[in-house]
């Protein structure tokens, strides 16, 4: 894709960056081996979201039955409403 919100597709580009030398390894799920990575504060829930996206891709789903697009839109609507009150 090109540009913000663009619907035009362009071939993906591969960019390689060397990691800093002081990266600490994070344990994998089975703790039998270690992989390099980062641990951002309060990011633990993202692992569950990523696992659900992966499951949906494997099963050919276009949205998760655990959290539908209509539920997502409702949350966004509520956040917008709360923001209106917070801005007062």
Coordinates of C-alpha atoms in Angstrom, one line a residue:
X1 CA 0.0 0.0 0.0
X2 CA 1.1 3.5 -0.5
X3 CA 0.1 6.6 1.6
X4 CA -2.1 6.7 4.6
X5 CA -5.4 5.0 4.0
X6 CA -4.5 4.2 0.4
X7 CA -6.2 1.4 -1.4
X8 CA -3.5 1.0 -3.9
X9 CA -1.3 -2.1 -3.5
X10 CA 2.4 -2.1 -4.1
X11 CA 4.8 -4.9 -3.6
X12 CA 6.1 -5.3 -0.1
X13 CA 9.7 -4.1 0.6
X14 CA 12.1 -6.0 2.8
X15 CA 14.2 -3.8 5.2
X16 CA 16.9 -5.4 7.3
X17 CA 18.1 -3.7 10.5
X18 CA 20.8 -5.1 12.8
X19 CA 19.7 -5.4 16.4
X20 CA 21.5 -3.6 19.2
X21 CA 24.1 -5.9 20.8
X22 CA 22.6 -5.6 24.3
X23 CA 19.2 -7.2 23.4
X24 CA 18.2 -9.7 26.1
X25 CA 16.5 -13.0 25.1
X26 CA 12.9 -13.7 26.0
X27 CA 11.8 -17.3 26.8
X28 CA 9.5 -19.0 24.4
X29 CA 6.3 -20.6 25.5
X30 CA 7.9 -24.0 26.3
X31 CA 10.9 -22.4 28.0
X32 CA 13.2 -24.9 26.2
X33 CA 14.9 -22.3 24.0
X34 CA 15.3 -18.5 23.9
X35 CA 14.5 -16.0 21.2
X36 CA 15.8 -12.4 20.9
X37 CA 13.1 -9.8 21.4
X38 CA 11.7 -6.9 23.2
X39 CA 9.3 -6.7 26.1
X40 CA 7.3 -3.5 26.2
X41 CA 5.6 -2.4 29.4
X42 CA 1.9 -3.6 29.5
X43 CA 2.2 -5.4 26.2
X44 CA 1.4 -8.9 27.4
X45 CA -2.1 -8.8 26.1
X46 CA -0.8 -8.3 22.6
X47 CA 0.4 -11.9 22.5
X48 CA -3.2 -13.1 22.9
X49 CA -4.4 -10.8 20.2
X50 CA -1.7 -12.0 17.8
X51 CA -2.5 -15.6 18.6
X52 CA -6.2 -15.0 17.8
X53 CA -5.3 -13.2 14.5
X54 CA -3.0 -16.2 13.6
X55 CA -5.8 -18.7 14.4
X56 CA -8.3 -16.7 12.2
X57 CA -5.9 -16.6 9.3
X58 CA -5.3 -20.3 9.5
X59 CA -9.0 -21.0 9.5
X60 CA -9.7 -18.5 6.7
X61 CA -11.9 -16.3 8.9
X62 CA -12.2 -12.6 8.0
X63 CA -13.0 -11.6 11.6
X64 CA -12.8 -13.3 15.0
X65 CA -16.0 -14.8 16.5
X66 CA -14.6 -13.8 19.9
X67 CA -14.7 -10.0 19.0
X68 CA -16.7 -9.1 15.9
X69 CA -16.3 -5.9 13.8
X70 CA -19.6 -4.7 15.1
X71 CA -18.4 -5.1 18.7
X72 CA -15.2 -3.2 17.7
X73 CA -17.3 -0.3 16.2
X74 CA -19.4 -0.2 19.4
X75 CA -16.2 0.2 21.5
X76 CA -15.0 2.9 19.2
X77 CA -18.3 4.7 19.6
X78 CA -18.1 4.5 23.3
X79 CA -14.6 5.8 23.4
X80 CA -15.6 8.7 21.2
X81 CA -18.5 9.5 23.6
X82 CA -16.2 9.3 26.6
X83 CA -13.8 11.6 24.8
X84 CA -16.5 14.2 24.4
X85 CA -17.1 14.3 28.1
X86 CA -13.4 14.3 28.9
X87 CA -12.8 17.3 26.7
X88 CA -15.2 19.5 28.7

